[in-house]
């Protein structure tokens, strides 16, 4: 018999499930290109034999103005759409969590507001022994909506009920995953069922040489080991890329750039799903899921950032990359 999920994990899963559905739903509404005036991109049709000859000989006079890139107010349209999408996500999550009347005075924090202020709210909840769910946007939601690239943005979710360790979840445009220090779960879509992780899932076939690195690493002077980094993706937001390509895909290795603790749920999710997590230092020790839980809890209490971490499917590869990059001065990274 499978163990019953903790209240913290249930809260994180509920928030992640609503988030991924809201993101996917908003993206589907943008499937048709409605902001381009196609008539501005079509050459006028020739009306006489002379016009046809001129067109054939490429003698059509140049236009006086370049075709418009989109409707007027296109920038305002995308800004409004992005803000509206984030608002829809937050509203759906709050609506779902609001139905959980058995959880007492649940505090739903974010995704808006100053991170420092949100940490203060979390500290109050912990001090008053009240449950909370924190939502934070990673990456650029506008980039996700415009390009349909799921690596562009994701939602980082942290949840805690009194007397339980913290739980974490990540939600992208295509999938959601959740975990605490004991168990890990993946959302099966479109069914909407949460599947508990089994050992076989982390031993899926991977493509050697693929690695995700922070964009800042692309300017480094030191060459990366070709055996580990033959196919390198430098990304703006490592949390979203790791969610999609490492945990959800077949990429074997990644470096998480670290950053604000509210945006680092992917660290615990990856560790609980069986990935090897190490600090990006030459002698960095392997972090077990319960240690990642402690890392997040300490950072929440202290308002500290999460350090750079290496995440991999292979312990040997993760250790090798840590030893290699750990010898490189921070200024070169």
GROMACS .gro file of C-alpha atoms in nm:
model
  333
    1UNK     CA    1   0.000   0.000   0.000
    2UNK     CA    2   0.134   0.339  -0.100
    3UNK     CA    3   0.181   0.594   0.179
    4UNK     CA    4  -0.073   0.873   0.209
    5UNK     CA    5   0.067   1.207   0.087
    6UNK     CA    6   0.125   1.468   0.354
    7UNK     CA    7  -0.099   1.773   0.370
    8UNK     CA    8   0.194   1.983   0.249
    9UNK     CA    9   0.235   1.766  -0.062
   10UNK     CA   10  -0.139   1.773  -0.128
   11UNK     CA   11  -0.135   2.153  -0.118
   12UNK     CA   12   0.166   2.171  -0.350
   13UNK     CA   13   0.009   1.924  -0.593
   14UNK     CA   14  -0.323   2.110  -0.602
   15UNK     CA   15  -0.149   2.439  -0.676
   16UNK     CA   16   0.073   2.286  -0.946
   17UNK     CA   17  -0.214   2.107  -1.119
   18UNK     CA   18  -0.422   2.423  -1.146
   19UNK     CA   19  -0.118   2.621  -1.262
   20UNK     CA   20  -0.028   2.387  -1.549
   21UNK     CA   21  -0.389   2.376  -1.668
   22UNK     CA   22  -0.417   2.755  -1.654
   23UNK     CA   23  -0.093   2.803  -1.850
   24UNK     CA   24  -0.193   2.548  -2.114
   25UNK     CA   25  -0.543   2.695  -2.141
   26UNK     CA   26  -0.418   3.047  -2.198
   27UNK     CA   27  -0.159   2.929  -2.450
   28UNK     CA   28  -0.427   2.749  -2.654
   29UNK     CA   29  -0.620   3.076  -2.694
   30UNK     CA   30  -0.318   3.224  -2.870
   31UNK     CA   31  -0.286   2.942  -3.125
   32UNK     CA   32  -0.422   3.161  -3.406
   33UNK     CA   33  -0.218   3.459  -3.517
   34UNK     CA   34  -0.465   3.742  -3.473
   35UNK     CA   35  -0.230   4.037  -3.446
   36UNK     CA   36  -0.091   4.049  -3.800
   37UNK     CA   37  -0.258   4.235  -4.085
   38UNK     CA   38  -0.182   3.995  -4.369
   39UNK     CA   39  -0.283   4.248  -4.636
   40UNK     CA   40   0.022   4.454  -4.550
   41UNK     CA   41   0.253   4.166  -4.641
   42UNK     CA   42   0.107   4.080  -4.985
   43UNK     CA   43   0.225   4.244  -5.306
   44UNK     CA   44  -0.055   4.402  -5.513
   45UNK     CA   45  -0.166   4.178  -5.800
   46UNK     CA   46  -0.082   4.299  -6.152
   47UNK     CA   47  -0.382   4.438  -6.343
   48UNK     CA   48  -0.239   4.473  -6.695
   49UNK     CA   49   0.006   4.290  -6.924
   50UNK     CA   50   0.262   4.564  -6.859
   51UNK     CA   51   0.224   4.518  -6.483
   52UNK     CA   52   0.271   4.142  -6.522
   53UNK     CA   53   0.593   4.192  -6.721
   54UNK     CA   54   0.719   4.440  -6.462
   55UNK     CA   55   0.653   4.190  -6.184
   56UNK     CA   56   0.824   3.913  -6.384
   57UNK     CA   57   1.131   4.133  -6.440
   58UNK     CA   58   1.138   4.239  -6.075
   59UNK     CA   59   1.063   4.598  -6.173
   60UNK     CA   60   0.787   4.658  -5.919
   61UNK     CA   61   0.858   4.986  -5.738
   62UNK     CA   62   0.964   4.958  -5.375
   63UNK     CA   63   0.710   5.034  -5.109
   64UNK     CA   64   0.723   5.366  -4.934
   65UNK     CA   65   0.690   5.203  -4.590
   66UNK     CA   66   0.788   4.870  -4.437
   67UNK     CA   67   0.506   4.627  -4.356
   68UNK     CA   68   0.379   4.656  -4.003
   69UNK     CA   69   0.510   4.397  -3.759
   70UNK     CA   70   0.167   4.368  -3.599
   71UNK     CA   71  -0.135   4.566  -3.503
   72UNK     CA   72  -0.088   4.902  -3.333
   73UNK     CA   73  -0.047   4.859  -2.958
   74UNK     CA   74   0.109   4.513  -3.007
   75UNK     CA   75   0.347   4.577  -2.718
   76UNK     CA   76   0.056   4.676  -2.494
   77UNK     CA   77  -0.139   4.370  -2.611
   78UNK     CA   78   0.134   4.128  -2.504
   79UNK     CA   79   0.190   4.306  -2.178
   80UNK     CA   80  -0.182   4.288  -2.098
   81UNK     CA   81  -0.198   3.923  -2.208
   82UNK     CA   82   0.098   3.830  -1.990
   83UNK     CA   83  -0.039   4.009  -1.686
   84UNK     CA   84  -0.382   3.858  -1.748
   85UNK     CA   85  -0.238   3.507  -1.776
   86UNK     CA   86  -0.048   3.541  -1.449
   87UNK     CA   87  -0.363   3.674  -1.289
   88UNK     CA   88  -0.563   3.378  -1.422
   89UNK     CA   89  -0.307   3.133  -1.286
   90UNK     CA   90  -0.310   3.296  -0.944
   91UNK     CA   91  -0.689   3.312  -0.936
   92UNK     CA   92  -0.732   2.946  -1.032
   93UNK     CA   93  -0.482   2.833  -0.771
   94UNK     CA   94  -0.642   3.046  -0.502
   95UNK     CA   95  -0.989   2.924  -0.599
   96UNK     CA   96  -0.885   2.560  -0.575
   97UNK     CA   97  -0.699   2.601  -0.248
   98UNK     CA   98  -0.987   2.807  -0.109
   99UNK     CA   99  -1.207   2.497  -0.125
  100UNK     CA  100  -0.985   2.324   0.129
  101UNK     CA  101  -1.185   2.442   0.430
  102UNK     CA  102  -1.036   2.160   0.638
  103UNK     CA  103  -0.693   2.326   0.625
  104UNK     CA  104  -0.772   2.617   0.852
  105UNK     CA  105  -0.637   2.964   0.781
  106UNK     CA  106  -0.436   2.875   0.471
  107UNK     CA  107  -0.222   3.164   0.347
  108UNK     CA  108  -0.162   3.177  -0.031
  109UNK     CA  109   0.140   3.399  -0.103
  110UNK     CA  110   0.244   3.536  -0.443
  111UNK     CA  111   0.310   3.530  -0.730
  112UNK     CA  112   0.288   3.909  -0.700
  113UNK     CA  113   0.472   4.135  -0.463
  114UNK     CA  114   0.821   4.200  -0.340
  115UNK     CA  115   1.011   3.877  -0.259
  116UNK     CA  116   1.127   4.018   0.074
  117UNK     CA  117   0.769   4.098   0.169
  118UNK     CA  118   0.660   3.747   0.070
  119UNK     CA  119   0.933   3.598   0.291
  120UNK     CA  120   0.798   3.807   0.578
  121UNK     CA  121   0.452   3.660   0.522
  122UNK     CA  122   0.597   3.309   0.527
  123UNK     CA  123   0.785   3.384   0.851
  124UNK     CA  124   0.460   3.498   1.012
  125UNK     CA  125   0.283   3.179   0.903
  126UNK     CA  126   0.559   2.962   1.047
  127UNK     CA  127   0.565   3.160   1.374
  128UNK     CA  128   0.186   3.136   1.406
  129UNK     CA  129   0.182   2.768   1.307
  130UNK     CA  130  -0.041   2.832   1.003
  131UNK     CA  131  -0.023   2.653   0.666
  132UNK     CA  132   0.096   2.843   0.360
  133UNK     CA  133   0.145   2.799  -0.014
  134UNK     CA  134   0.395   3.019  -0.197
  135UNK     CA  135   0.385   3.074  -0.574
  136UNK     CA  136   0.672   3.235  -0.767
  137UNK     CA  137   0.719   3.285  -1.140
  138UNK     CA  138   1.049   3.164  -1.289
  139UNK     CA  139   1.164   3.297  -1.625
  140UNK     CA  140   0.949   3.502  -1.863
  141UNK     CA  141   0.581   3.420  -1.900
  142UNK     CA  142   0.561   3.650  -2.203
  143UNK     CA  143   0.838   3.454  -2.376
  144UNK     CA  144   0.644   3.133  -2.311
  145UNK     CA  145   0.323   3.276  -2.460
  146UNK     CA  146   0.497   3.429  -2.762
  147UNK     CA  147   0.732   3.143  -2.851
  148UNK     CA  148   0.543   2.843  -2.704
  149UNK     CA  149   0.880   2.733  -2.568
  150UNK     CA  150   0.803   2.556  -2.236
  151UNK     CA  151   1.159   2.621  -2.114
  152UNK     CA  152   1.081   2.992  -2.102
  153UNK     CA  153   0.881   2.997  -1.778
  154UNK     CA  154   0.747   2.785  -1.496
  155UNK     CA  155   0.592   2.821  -1.154
  156UNK     CA  156   0.785   2.739  -0.836
  157UNK     CA  157   0.559   2.631  -0.550
  158UNK     CA  158   0.648   2.578  -0.183
  159UNK     CA  159   0.392   2.454   0.069
  160UNK     CA  160   0.396   2.371   0.438
  161UNK     CA  161   0.140   2.255   0.690
  162UNK     CA  162   0.210   2.271   1.066
  163UNK     CA  163   0.418   1.980   1.194
  164UNK     CA  164   0.529   1.869   0.846
  165UNK     CA  165   0.843   1.927   0.639
  166UNK     CA  166   0.818   2.166   0.349
  167UNK     CA  167   0.691   2.034   0.014
  168UNK     CA  168   0.769   2.167  -0.332
  169UNK     CA  169   0.617   2.156  -0.680
  170UNK     CA  170   0.699   2.286  -1.026
  171UNK     CA  171   0.452   2.357  -1.307
  172UNK     CA  172   0.532   2.433  -1.669
  173UNK     CA  173   0.318   2.459  -1.980
  174UNK     CA  174   0.327   2.081  -2.027
  175UNK     CA  175   0.372   1.911  -1.692
  176UNK     CA  176   0.379   1.936  -1.315
  177UNK     CA  177   0.576   1.753  -1.048
  178UNK     CA  178   0.571   1.763  -0.668
  179UNK     CA  179   0.773   1.622  -0.380
  180UNK     CA  180   0.874   1.635  -0.018
  181UNK     CA  181   1.174   1.473   0.149
  182UNK     CA  182   1.010   1.127   0.136
  183UNK     CA  183   0.809   1.096  -0.185
  184UNK     CA  184   0.784   1.240  -0.535
  185UNK     CA  185   0.491   1.265  -0.774
  186UNK     CA  186   0.428   1.342  -1.140
  187UNK     CA  187   0.101   1.474  -1.283
  188UNK     CA  188  -0.038   1.257  -1.562
  189UNK     CA  189  -0.223   1.462  -1.821
  190UNK     CA  190  -0.493   1.475  -1.944
  191UNK     CA  191  -0.613   1.225  -1.682
  192UNK     CA  192  -0.523   1.453  -1.393
  193UNK     CA  193  -0.388   1.169  -1.176
  194UNK     CA  194  -0.077   1.202  -0.964
  195UNK     CA  195   0.165   0.911  -1.006
  196UNK     CA  196   0.411   0.833  -0.729
  197UNK     CA  197   0.769   0.800  -0.851
  198UNK     CA  198   0.914   0.457  -0.900
  199UNK     CA  199   1.280   0.366  -0.934
  200UNK     CA  200   1.243   0.280  -1.302
  201UNK     CA  201   1.145   0.633  -1.400
  202UNK     CA  202   1.485   0.784  -1.323
  203UNK     CA  203   1.667   0.511  -1.519
  204UNK     CA  204   1.507   0.607  -1.849
  205UNK     CA  205   1.734   0.632  -2.152
  206UNK     CA  206   1.919   0.960  -2.171
  207UNK     CA  207   2.124   1.120  -2.447
  208UNK     CA  208   2.490   1.147  -2.340
  209UNK     CA  209   2.656   1.485  -2.374
  210UNK     CA  210   2.345   1.699  -2.329
  211UNK     CA  211   2.366   1.959  -2.056
  212UNK     CA  212   2.176   2.270  -1.941
  213UNK     CA  213   2.385   2.564  -1.826
  214UNK     CA  214   2.301   2.920  -1.717
  215UNK     CA  215   2.336   3.176  -1.993
  216UNK     CA  216   2.608   3.350  -1.793
  217UNK     CA  217   2.834   3.049  -1.844
  218UNK     CA  218   2.841   3.108  -2.221
  219UNK     CA  219   3.091   3.392  -2.181
  220UNK     CA  220   3.341   3.193  -1.975
  221UNK     CA  221   3.693   3.159  -2.110
  222UNK     CA  222   3.748   2.800  -1.996
  223UNK     CA  223   3.636   2.523  -2.228
  224UNK     CA  224   3.389   2.273  -2.089
  225UNK     CA  225   3.476   1.901  -2.098
  226UNK     CA  226   3.355   1.780  -2.436
  227UNK     CA  227   3.259   1.437  -2.309
  228UNK     CA  228   3.005   1.589  -2.071
  229UNK     CA  229   2.902   1.894  -2.269
  230UNK     CA  230   2.894   1.802  -2.638
  231UNK     CA  231   2.540   1.942  -2.668
  232UNK     CA  232   2.509   2.249  -2.446
  233UNK     CA  233   2.200   2.464  -2.399
  234UNK     CA  234   2.263   2.802  -2.237
  235UNK     CA  235   1.932   2.920  -2.093
  236UNK     CA  236   1.795   3.233  -1.928
  237UNK     CA  237   1.607   3.043  -1.659
  238UNK     CA  238   1.756   2.715  -1.541
  239UNK     CA  239   1.461   2.627  -1.314
  240UNK     CA  240   1.219   2.603  -1.607
  241UNK     CA  241   1.467   2.429  -1.836
  242UNK     CA  242   1.550   2.171  -1.569
  243UNK     CA  243   1.180   2.107  -1.510
  244UNK     CA  244   1.123   2.036  -1.877
  245UNK     CA  245   1.447   1.886  -2.005
  246UNK     CA  246   1.611   1.720  -1.707
  247UNK     CA  247   1.324   1.600  -1.489
  248UNK     CA  248   1.063   1.575  -1.763
  249UNK     CA  249   1.289   1.477  -2.051
  250UNK     CA  250   1.603   1.280  -2.126
  251UNK     CA  251   1.881   1.532  -2.055
  252UNK     CA  252   2.134   1.382  -1.813
  253UNK     CA  253   2.298   1.687  -1.654
  254UNK     CA  254   2.229   2.048  -1.560
  255UNK     CA  255   2.357   2.339  -1.354
  256UNK     CA  256   2.095   2.529  -1.158
  257UNK     CA  257   2.202   2.891  -1.131
  258UNK     CA  258   2.056   2.924  -0.784
  259UNK     CA  259   1.887   3.245  -0.688
  260UNK     CA  260   1.591   3.334  -0.471
  261UNK     CA  261   1.461   3.053  -0.252
  262UNK     CA  262   1.101   3.113  -0.362
  263UNK     CA  263   1.207   3.028  -0.719
  264UNK     CA  264   1.402   2.714  -0.625
  265UNK     CA  265   1.135   2.447  -0.571
  266UNK     CA  266   1.298   2.251  -0.856
  267UNK     CA  267   1.591   2.164  -0.626
  268UNK     CA  268   1.382   1.951  -0.389
  269UNK     CA  269   1.167   1.815  -0.672
  270UNK     CA  270   1.474   1.693  -0.861
  271UNK     CA  271   1.636   1.536  -0.554
  272UNK     CA  272   1.317   1.355  -0.455
  273UNK     CA  273   1.274   1.226  -0.811
  274UNK     CA  274   1.606   1.045  -0.779
  275UNK     CA  275   1.848   1.296  -0.929
  276UNK     CA  276   2.190   1.358  -0.779
  277UNK     CA  277   2.225   1.711  -0.642
  278UNK     CA  278   2.560   1.865  -0.547
  279UNK     CA  279   2.678   2.219  -0.464
  280UNK     CA  280   2.888   2.362  -0.747
  281UNK     CA  281   3.217   2.340  -0.557
  282UNK     CA  282   3.513   2.112  -0.606
  283UNK     CA  283   3.445   1.918  -0.285
  284UNK     CA  284   3.068   1.952  -0.280
  285UNK     CA  285   2.891   1.666  -0.102
  286UNK     CA  286   2.585   1.492  -0.240
  287UNK     CA  287   2.259   1.641  -0.107
  288UNK     CA  288   1.984   1.395  -0.017
  289UNK     CA  289   1.618   1.503  -0.045
  290UNK     CA  290   1.594   1.572   0.330
  291UNK     CA  291   1.905   1.791   0.304
  292UNK     CA  292   1.747   1.984   0.016
  293UNK     CA  293   1.443   2.030   0.240
  294UNK     CA  294   1.671   2.173   0.506
  295UNK     CA  295   1.841   2.396   0.248
  296UNK     CA  296   1.507   2.545   0.142
  297UNK     CA  297   1.383   2.580   0.501
  298UNK     CA  298   1.702   2.758   0.611
  299UNK     CA  299   1.692   2.991   0.313
  300UNK     CA  300   1.328   3.076   0.389
  301UNK     CA  301   1.412   3.155   0.751
  302UNK     CA  302   1.724   3.357   0.671
  303UNK     CA  303   1.608   3.521   0.349
  304UNK     CA  304   1.913   3.374   0.175
  305UNK     CA  305   1.959   3.271  -0.187
  306UNK     CA  306   2.010   2.912  -0.303
  307UNK     CA  307   2.369   2.844  -0.418
  308UNK     CA  308   2.465   2.712  -0.760
  309UNK     CA  309   2.394   2.339  -0.782
  310UNK     CA  310   2.471   2.054  -1.021
  311UNK     CA  311   2.183   1.814  -1.091
  312UNK     CA  312   2.233   1.490  -1.280
  313UNK     CA  313   2.099   1.143  -1.345
  314UNK     CA  314   2.447   0.998  -1.297
  315UNK     CA  315   2.633   1.049  -0.969
  316UNK     CA  316   2.966   1.015  -1.152
  317UNK     CA  317   2.881   1.283  -1.409
  318UNK     CA  318   2.750   1.521  -1.144
  319UNK     CA  319   3.065   1.477  -0.935
  320UNK     CA  320   3.293   1.517  -1.236
  321UNK     CA  321   3.125   1.841  -1.341
  322UNK     CA  322   3.143   1.974  -0.983
  323UNK     CA  323   3.514   1.896  -0.965
  324UNK     CA  324   3.577   2.056  -1.304
  325UNK     CA  325   3.374   2.374  -1.255
  326UNK     CA  326   3.464   2.400  -0.887
  327UNK     CA  327   3.826   2.466  -0.987
  328UNK     CA  328   3.721   2.757  -1.208
  329UNK     CA  329   3.721   3.098  -1.034
  330UNK     CA  330   3.374   3.248  -0.982
  331UNK     CA  331   3.474   3.545  -1.198
  332UNK     CA  332   3.508   3.309  -1.496
  333UNK     CA  333   3.162   3.162  -1.448
   0.00000   0.00000   0.00000
